[in-house]
Amino acid sequence: MKVEEAIRKIESEISYNGIVCIDDFIIQHEVEDTVTSNHDESTKELIKTKDFIDNYLRNNEQLNENKFEIKSYEKIVENSSPVAKSGRKKSQIEVLSNIPQKYYLIRKNIEIRIINDIFFLLENFHTKNKNEALSKVAHYKSEIQTDKQRISRMHKIEEIEIETEEVFAEFKNNMKEFYYRGHDSVNYTLLPSICRNNWGIHESEIYYEILSTSPQDFSSISRHIDILRKMQHYGTPTRLLDITSNPLVGLYFAVSQNDKYDGEFIIFNENHKDIKTNFSDTIEILCSLSTQSKDQKNELYKDVIDYKEKMNSSNKKEKIIEDFNKKNAVKLLLHEIRQTVGDFEPIINPQDLTKSFFIRPFLDNERIVRQSGAFIVTSLDSSESKQDDLRYKSVKDSIEKFRYKEKYSENEKESKEENHYIRYIIPSVYKEQIRADLSVLGINEQYLFPDLQTISNYIKKQYFK
């Protein structure tokens, strides 16, 4: 990628994602080399990153309107908030100062915290609500460290008796107001798979082609949410976003692969009004959007915008909703829903189309049980914009509002910007060790994906890594 194109891309990504790992961005997009030297590859990559920052980012007007900062790992920890400060902070700075530094472009309302081992997460997350389960998990730290010599480079682990089920059960019960997700690259955008690679434009075609190609697999399923869940299970792009109620599972997916890229551990606040069940009418409405063509969804999106404008200038809510349901695009959506849900009330509240929701699905397969799986069902979007960073902005915004925000004292609030978010990253150099520690606690590929092919591949990797 040419430097000029890379600058435009990074401007777009930082406005959309809030943080960008510059080192990983340069590798991922194969930014052209502006450095001429005879250094070894690792040194050359470092020089290349610093050259890119100094010559193209620091003087960029769009990135220097007091909204963004550039920080290394060490600076990120040094500037962490008082809430993050603990007895470990000094030692974490010392540890991070001894590894190759990566650099981040960060929006100023975002605070980054670095996870360099599993116990940092367990001991420091949500410190105001620590409970016995957290202490119990942390108690195993010394035992695992003692046994590290029994963990080979292939992670062949001796049997260590840890009552993981008891620990996880109590841990989850006390942390039930949160959901989690892991990205193996911090530069990965928080969107469902249907919003990637232009798949969203062809959402209905993908949906119906899967149904027509494999009708026997869906013959006993009627609700759209159950159809999407099955499609998601087998890798079809859908409007569902996988999440988990187990933080260790979320951490696993942040470190499971791509060891050259930093990972991200994402925490979502669970609000009871945003949680729906499999039989929710709201969920059925959102999932039925998968059957509507691009033009139908764009028309529906315009109808929703029109509804909002009318609501701002009138107090006749019932009449406005009634008129909304007379629109052609709404009638088509209602017709689709009533084909599968006969007792569905023939009226749609347009506000339900603009929100995303958590859904606690049936625990009807072993994988979703082991992964403590759940989903975010995402909102209506417009696919009319040709700009990637605008096309699914409404969807991304509806997911972003669930991101974890830490509670601060009144004094601490004064130093924080509005909409202050916490983002957790895992430097690439720590991924392998965190995977090993998670495996000791029973969280590994073999456990999370209980099919014979995955188990076979996992065992092979232990011996032929």
Tab-separated table of C-alpha atoms in Angstrom, residues 54-356:
chain	number	residue	atom	x	y	z
A	54	ASP	CA	7.531	11.035	12.663
A	55	ASN	CA	7.105	11.890	8.985
A	56	TYR	CA	3.438	11.175	8.371
A	57	LEU	CA	1.415	11.016	11.597
A	58	ARG	CA	2.781	13.594	14.046
A	59	ASN	CA	2.332	16.427	11.549
A	60	ASN	CA	-1.021	15.244	10.222
A	61	GLU	CA	-3.578	18.015	10.812
A	62	GLN	CA	-6.529	15.646	11.004
A	63	LEU	CA	-4.794	13.570	13.678
A	64	ASN	CA	-3.473	16.498	15.701
A	65	GLU	CA	-6.569	18.404	16.733
A	66	ASN	CA	-5.978	17.505	20.390
A	67	LYS	CA	-8.123	14.414	19.892
A	68	PHE	CA	-5.431	11.775	19.440
A	69	GLU	CA	-2.182	10.661	21.068
A	70	ILE	CA	0.671	8.363	20.058
A	71	LYS	CA	1.968	6.104	22.836
A	72	SER	CA	4.247	3.104	23.298
A	73	TYR	CA	3.437	0.239	25.691
A	74	GLU	CA	5.543	1.874	28.395
A	75	LYS	CA	3.786	5.245	28.075
A	76	ILE	CA	0.374	3.567	28.077
A	77	VAL	CA	1.050	2.025	31.502
A	78	GLU	CA	2.718	5.158	32.895
A	79	ASN	CA	-0.340	7.249	31.985
A	80	SER	CA	-2.947	4.782	33.254
A	81	SER	CA	-5.604	6.155	35.589
A	82	PRO	CA	-5.527	5.933	39.409
A	83	VAL	CA	-8.060	3.093	39.217
A	84	ALA	CA	-5.525	1.024	37.298
A	85	LYS	CA	-2.676	1.841	39.655
A	86	SER	CA	-1.728	-0.968	41.965
A	87	GLY	CA	1.339	-2.501	43.529
A	88	ARG	CA	1.874	-4.237	40.227
A	89	LYS	CA	2.057	-1.074	38.144
A	90	LYS	CA	5.765	-0.459	38.681
A	91	SER	CA	6.660	-4.058	37.934
A	92	GLN	CA	4.460	-4.024	34.824
A	93	ILE	CA	6.287	-0.935	33.537
A	94	GLU	CA	9.608	-2.696	34.124
A	95	VAL	CA	8.420	-5.807	32.285
A	96	LEU	CA	6.995	-3.862	29.347
A	97	SER	CA	10.069	-1.664	29.025
A	98	ASN	CA	12.124	-4.788	28.287
A	99	ILE	CA	10.112	-5.942	25.270
A	100	PRO	CA	10.075	-4.488	21.734
A	101	GLN	CA	7.817	-1.443	21.925
A	102	LYS	CA	4.831	-1.106	19.644
A	103	TYR	CA	3.147	2.249	19.090
A	104	TYR	CA	-0.529	3.120	19.247
A	105	LEU	CA	-2.615	5.947	17.842
A	106	ILE	CA	-5.291	6.511	20.497
A	107	ARG	CA	-8.371	8.720	20.667
A	108	LYS	CA	-8.186	10.796	23.856
A	109	ASN	CA	-11.438	9.533	25.364
A	110	ILE	CA	-9.985	6.006	25.390
A	111	GLU	CA	-7.765	4.584	28.117
A	112	ILE	CA	-5.758	1.481	27.257
A	113	ARG	CA	-4.821	-1.128	29.813
A	114	ILE	CA	-2.339	-3.849	29.023
A	115	ILE	CA	-2.842	-7.510	29.915
A	116	ASN	CA	0.535	-9.225	30.095
A	117	ASP	CA	-0.640	-12.321	31.953
A	118	ILE	CA	-3.886	-14.033	32.859
A	119	PHE	CA	-3.627	-13.058	36.510
A	120	PHE	CA	-3.433	-9.341	35.732
A	121	LEU	CA	-6.904	-9.712	34.235
A	122	LEU	CA	-8.309	-11.790	37.089
A	123	GLU	CA	-6.804	-9.677	39.863
A	124	ASN	CA	-7.362	-6.200	38.422
A	125	PHE	CA	-10.575	-6.207	36.423
A	126	HIS	CA	-13.476	-4.643	38.299
A	127	THR	CA	-11.514	-4.329	41.540
A	128	LYS	CA	-14.415	-2.688	43.362
A	129	ASN	CA	-16.395	-5.934	43.075
A	130	LYS	CA	-13.727	-8.504	43.855
A	131	ASN	CA	-15.138	-11.612	45.399
A	132	GLU	CA	-14.064	-14.917	46.800
A	133	ALA	CA	-14.058	-16.548	43.354
A	134	LEU	CA	-11.453	-14.099	42.042
A	135	SER	CA	-9.265	-14.707	45.066
A	136	LYS	CA	-9.655	-18.432	44.618
A	137	VAL	CA	-8.548	-18.276	40.985
A	138	ALA	CA	-5.639	-15.986	41.879
A	139	HIS	CA	-4.610	-18.485	44.579
A	140	TYR	CA	-3.565	-20.875	41.826
A	141	LYS	CA	-1.015	-18.394	40.523
A	142	SER	CA	1.841	-19.697	42.664
A	143	GLU	CA	0.954	-23.312	41.899
A	144	ILE	CA	0.967	-22.686	38.162
A	145	GLN	CA	4.202	-20.709	38.315
A	146	THR	CA	5.805	-23.566	40.261
A	147	ASP	CA	4.693	-25.981	37.571
A	148	LYS	CA	5.868	-23.898	34.624
A	149	GLN	CA	8.932	-26.086	34.202
A	150	ARG	CA	6.487	-28.895	33.458
A	151	ILE	CA	5.096	-26.936	30.494
A	152	SER	CA	7.242	-27.580	27.436
A	153	ARG	CA	7.482	-25.375	24.365
A	154	MET	CA	4.756	-27.587	22.915
A	155	HIS	CA	2.571	-26.839	25.971
A	156	LYS	CA	2.456	-30.515	26.894
A	157	ILE	CA	0.969	-30.075	30.353
A	158	GLU	CA	1.179	-32.481	33.279
A	159	GLU	CA	-2.049	-33.117	35.163
A	160	ILE	CA	-2.742	-30.349	37.658
A	161	GLU	CA	-5.827	-30.811	39.771
A	162	ILE	CA	-7.726	-27.543	39.769
A	163	GLU	CA	-11.417	-27.344	40.510
A	164	THR	CA	-12.052	-25.201	37.442
A	165	GLU	CA	-15.785	-25.847	37.158
A	166	GLU	CA	-16.394	-24.665	40.715
A	167	VAL	CA	-14.186	-21.607	40.215
A	168	PHE	CA	-15.744	-20.641	36.876
A	169	ALA	CA	-19.303	-21.140	38.172
A	170	GLU	CA	-18.814	-18.838	41.152
A	171	PHE	CA	-16.774	-16.395	39.067
A	172	LYS	CA	-19.523	-16.119	36.442
A	173	ASN	CA	-22.283	-15.794	39.049
A	174	ASN	CA	-20.550	-12.815	40.603
A	175	MET	CA	-19.623	-11.227	37.271
A	176	LYS	CA	-22.973	-11.793	35.550
A	177	GLU	CA	-23.380	-8.145	34.546
A	178	PHE	CA	-20.706	-8.471	31.848
A	179	TYR	CA	-20.144	-10.188	28.517
A	180	TYR	CA	-16.801	-10.612	26.757
A	181	ARG	CA	-15.245	-11.020	23.335
A	182	GLY	CA	-11.694	-11.452	22.064
A	183	HIS	CA	-10.080	-10.269	18.821
A	184	ASP	CA	-6.718	-11.734	17.815
A	185	SER	CA	-5.887	-8.353	16.236
A	186	VAL	CA	-6.508	-5.065	18.020
A	187	ASN	CA	-7.065	-3.453	14.602
A	188	TYR	CA	-10.059	-5.729	13.947
A	189	THR	CA	-13.307	-3.750	13.770
A	190	LEU	CA	-16.085	-4.608	16.217
A	191	LEU	CA	-18.744	-5.669	13.706
A	192	PRO	CA	-20.614	-8.895	12.880
A	193	SER	CA	-19.303	-10.929	9.950
A	194	ILE	CA	-22.086	-9.832	7.570
A	195	CYS	CA	-20.706	-6.268	7.763
A	196	ARG	CA	-17.347	-7.324	6.295
A	197	ASN	CA	-16.063	-7.804	2.747
A	198	ASN	CA	-19.251	-6.316	1.242
A	199	TRP	CA	-21.221	-9.371	2.387
A	200	GLY	CA	-23.899	-7.085	3.843
A	201	ILE	CA	-24.903	-5.938	0.363
A	202	HIS	CA	-25.715	-9.576	-0.446
A	203	GLU	CA	-27.151	-10.593	2.938
A	204	SER	CA	-30.507	-11.878	1.651
A	205	GLU	CA	-28.891	-13.713	-1.281
A	206	ILE	CA	-26.482	-15.491	1.092
A	207	TYR	CA	-29.347	-16.344	3.452
A	208	TYR	CA	-31.593	-17.886	0.800
A	209	GLU	CA	-28.774	-19.650	-1.043
A	210	ILE	CA	-27.757	-21.473	2.142
A	211	LEU	CA	-31.384	-22.503	2.740
A	212	SER	CA	-31.873	-23.719	-0.830
A	213	THR	CA	-28.531	-25.550	-0.955
A	214	SER	CA	-28.994	-27.397	2.361
A	215	PRO	CA	-32.768	-27.556	2.995
A	216	GLN	CA	-32.462	-30.740	5.056
A	217	ASP	CA	-30.363	-28.904	7.663
A	218	PHE	CA	-33.073	-26.300	8.267
A	219	SER	CA	-36.275	-28.296	7.730
A	220	SER	CA	-37.105	-28.446	11.450
A	221	ILE	CA	-36.282	-24.773	12.148
A	222	SER	CA	-38.797	-21.964	11.724
A	223	ARG	CA	-37.643	-18.890	13.649
A	224	HIS	CA	-35.155	-16.620	11.912
A	225	ILE	CA	-32.956	-16.399	15.023
A	226	ASP	CA	-32.514	-20.192	15.053
A	227	ILE	CA	-31.694	-20.233	11.347
A	228	LEU	CA	-29.058	-17.513	11.842
A	229	ARG	CA	-27.597	-19.300	14.857
A	230	LYS	CA	-27.102	-22.459	12.805
A	231	MET	CA	-25.596	-20.503	9.917
A	232	GLN	CA	-23.260	-18.734	12.356
A	233	HIS	CA	-22.196	-22.082	13.821
A	234	TYR	CA	-20.991	-23.227	10.396
A	235	GLY	CA	-19.252	-19.992	9.449
A	236	THR	CA	-21.862	-18.264	7.280
A	237	PRO	CA	-21.686	-14.442	7.547
A	238	THR	CA	-24.630	-13.256	9.674
A	239	ARG	CA	-25.750	-10.222	11.691
A	240	LEU	CA	-24.984	-12.093	14.933
A	241	LEU	CA	-21.878	-11.171	16.944
A	242	ASP	CA	-20.449	-13.961	19.116
A	243	ILE	CA	-19.849	-13.088	22.783
A	244	THR	CA	-19.358	-15.093	25.979
A	245	SER	CA	-20.261	-14.803	29.645
A	246	ASN	CA	-16.902	-16.357	30.630
A	247	PRO	CA	-13.999	-13.842	30.640
A	248	LEU	CA	-11.415	-16.597	30.231
A	249	VAL	CA	-13.092	-17.732	27.014
A	250	GLY	CA	-13.049	-14.145	25.738
A	251	LEU	CA	-9.349	-13.921	26.612
A	252	TYR	CA	-8.673	-17.202	24.788
A	253	PHE	CA	-10.030	-15.823	21.516
A	254	ALA	CA	-7.851	-12.710	21.937
A	255	VAL	CA	-4.678	-14.843	22.060
A	256	SER	CA	-5.653	-17.940	20.070
A	257	GLN	CA	-3.760	-17.067	16.875
A	258	ASN	CA	-1.834	-14.418	14.896
A	259	ASP	CA	1.076	-14.168	17.335
A	260	LYS	CA	2.632	-11.249	15.449
A	261	TYR	CA	-0.377	-8.999	16.143
A	262	ASP	CA	-1.560	-7.523	19.445
A	263	GLY	CA	-4.940	-8.850	20.575
A	264	GLU	CA	-7.886	-7.099	22.224
A	265	PHE	CA	-10.053	-8.291	25.122
A	266	ILE	CA	-13.472	-6.611	24.978
A	267	ILE	CA	-15.852	-6.156	27.904
A	268	PHE	CA	-19.538	-5.334	27.476
A	269	ASN	CA	-21.855	-3.994	30.163
A	270	GLU	CA	-25.027	-6.030	30.428
A	271	ASN	CA	-28.166	-3.967	30.992
A	272	HIS	CA	-31.357	-5.915	31.669
A	273	LYS	CA	-33.408	-3.829	29.223
A	274	ASP	CA	-30.987	-4.812	26.450
A	275	ILE	CA	-31.321	-8.577	27.038
A	276	LYS	CA	-33.792	-10.636	25.019
A	277	THR	CA	-34.670	-14.308	24.736
A	278	ASN	CA	-34.996	-16.643	21.773
A	279	PHE	CA	-38.750	-15.979	21.620
A	280	SER	CA	-38.568	-12.181	21.712
A	281	ASP	CA	-40.556	-10.375	18.998
A	282	THR	CA	-37.815	-7.739	18.849
A	283	ILE	CA	-35.196	-10.394	18.096
A	284	GLU	CA	-37.423	-11.922	15.419
A	285	ILE	CA	-37.791	-8.496	13.771
A	286	LEU	CA	-34.033	-7.876	13.664
A	287	CYS	CA	-33.196	-11.396	12.470
A	288	SER	CA	-35.836	-11.173	9.729
A	289	LEU	CA	-33.854	-8.282	8.238
A	290	SER	CA	-31.537	-10.987	6.860
A	291	THR	CA	-34.264	-11.932	4.372
A	292	GLN	CA	-34.737	-8.418	2.991
A	293	SER	CA	-32.915	-7.200	-0.110
A	294	LYS	CA	-30.444	-4.322	-0.035
A	295	ASP	CA	-33.005	-1.974	-1.598
A	296	GLN	CA	-35.716	-3.028	0.862
A	297	LYS	CA	-33.420	-2.401	3.839
A	298	ASN	CA	-32.352	0.976	2.478
A	299	GLU	CA	-36.004	1.944	2.048
A	300	LEU	CA	-36.748	0.725	5.570
A	301	TYR	CA	-33.791	2.733	6.908
A	302	LYS	CA	-35.163	5.893	5.263
A	303	ASP	CA	-38.576	5.183	6.802
A	304	VAL	CA	-36.943	4.959	10.247
A	305	ILE	CA	-35.149	8.286	9.714
A	306	ASP	CA	-38.454	9.825	8.620
A	307	TYR	CA	-40.106	8.439	11.777
A	308	LYS	CA	-37.423	10.014	13.987
A	309	GLU	CA	-37.827	13.403	12.337
A	310	LYS	CA	-41.590	13.300	12.834
A	311	MET	CA	-41.190	12.258	16.475
A	312	ASN	CA	-38.990	15.304	17.078
A	313	SER	CA	-41.685	17.635	15.797
A	314	SER	CA	-44.840	15.957	17.085
A	315	ASN	CA	-46.216	14.311	20.207
A	316	LYS	CA	-48.636	12.010	18.360
A	317	LYS	CA	-46.508	8.917	18.861
A	318	GLU	CA	-49.202	6.293	18.234
A	319	LYS	CA	-50.283	7.916	14.957
A	320	ILE	CA	-46.670	8.184	13.737
A	321	ILE	CA	-46.013	4.494	14.517
A	322	GLU	CA	-49.264	3.546	12.792
A	323	ASP	CA	-48.229	5.484	9.666
A	324	PHE	CA	-44.775	3.885	9.793
A	325	ASN	CA	-46.337	0.407	9.688
A	326	LYS	CA	-48.236	1.334	6.517
A	327	LYS	CA	-44.978	1.825	4.615
A	328	ASN	CA	-44.294	-0.730	1.883
A	329	ALA	CA	-40.896	-1.833	3.255
A	330	VAL	CA	-42.415	-2.384	6.709
A	331	LYS	CA	-45.278	-4.434	5.256
A	332	LEU	CA	-42.798	-6.688	3.443
A	333	LEU	CA	-40.875	-7.261	6.670
A	334	LEU	CA	-44.082	-8.009	8.598
A	335	HIS	CA	-45.158	-10.482	5.925
A	336	GLU	CA	-41.858	-12.356	6.269
A	337	ILE	CA	-42.138	-12.512	10.060
A	338	ARG	CA	-45.733	-13.748	10.071
A	339	GLN	CA	-44.846	-16.596	7.723
A	340	THR	CA	-42.784	-18.137	10.511
A	341	VAL	CA	-44.378	-16.648	13.659
A	342	GLY	CA	-48.131	-16.886	13.230
A	343	ASP	CA	-49.028	-15.163	16.500
A	344	PHE	CA	-46.750	-12.169	15.871
A	345	GLU	CA	-48.515	-8.874	16.624
A	346	PRO	CA	-48.705	-7.098	13.235
A	347	ILE	CA	-46.976	-3.899	14.292
A	348	ILE	CA	-43.314	-2.897	14.464
A	349	ASN	CA	-41.936	-0.235	16.769
A	350	PRO	CA	-39.346	1.566	14.594
A	351	GLN	CA	-37.140	2.180	17.644
A	352	ASP	CA	-36.497	-1.568	17.862
A	353	LEU	CA	-34.865	-1.463	14.430
A	354	THR	CA	-32.214	1.050	15.519
A	355	LYS	CA	-30.867	-0.906	18.503
A	356	SER	CA	-28.743	-3.988	19.026
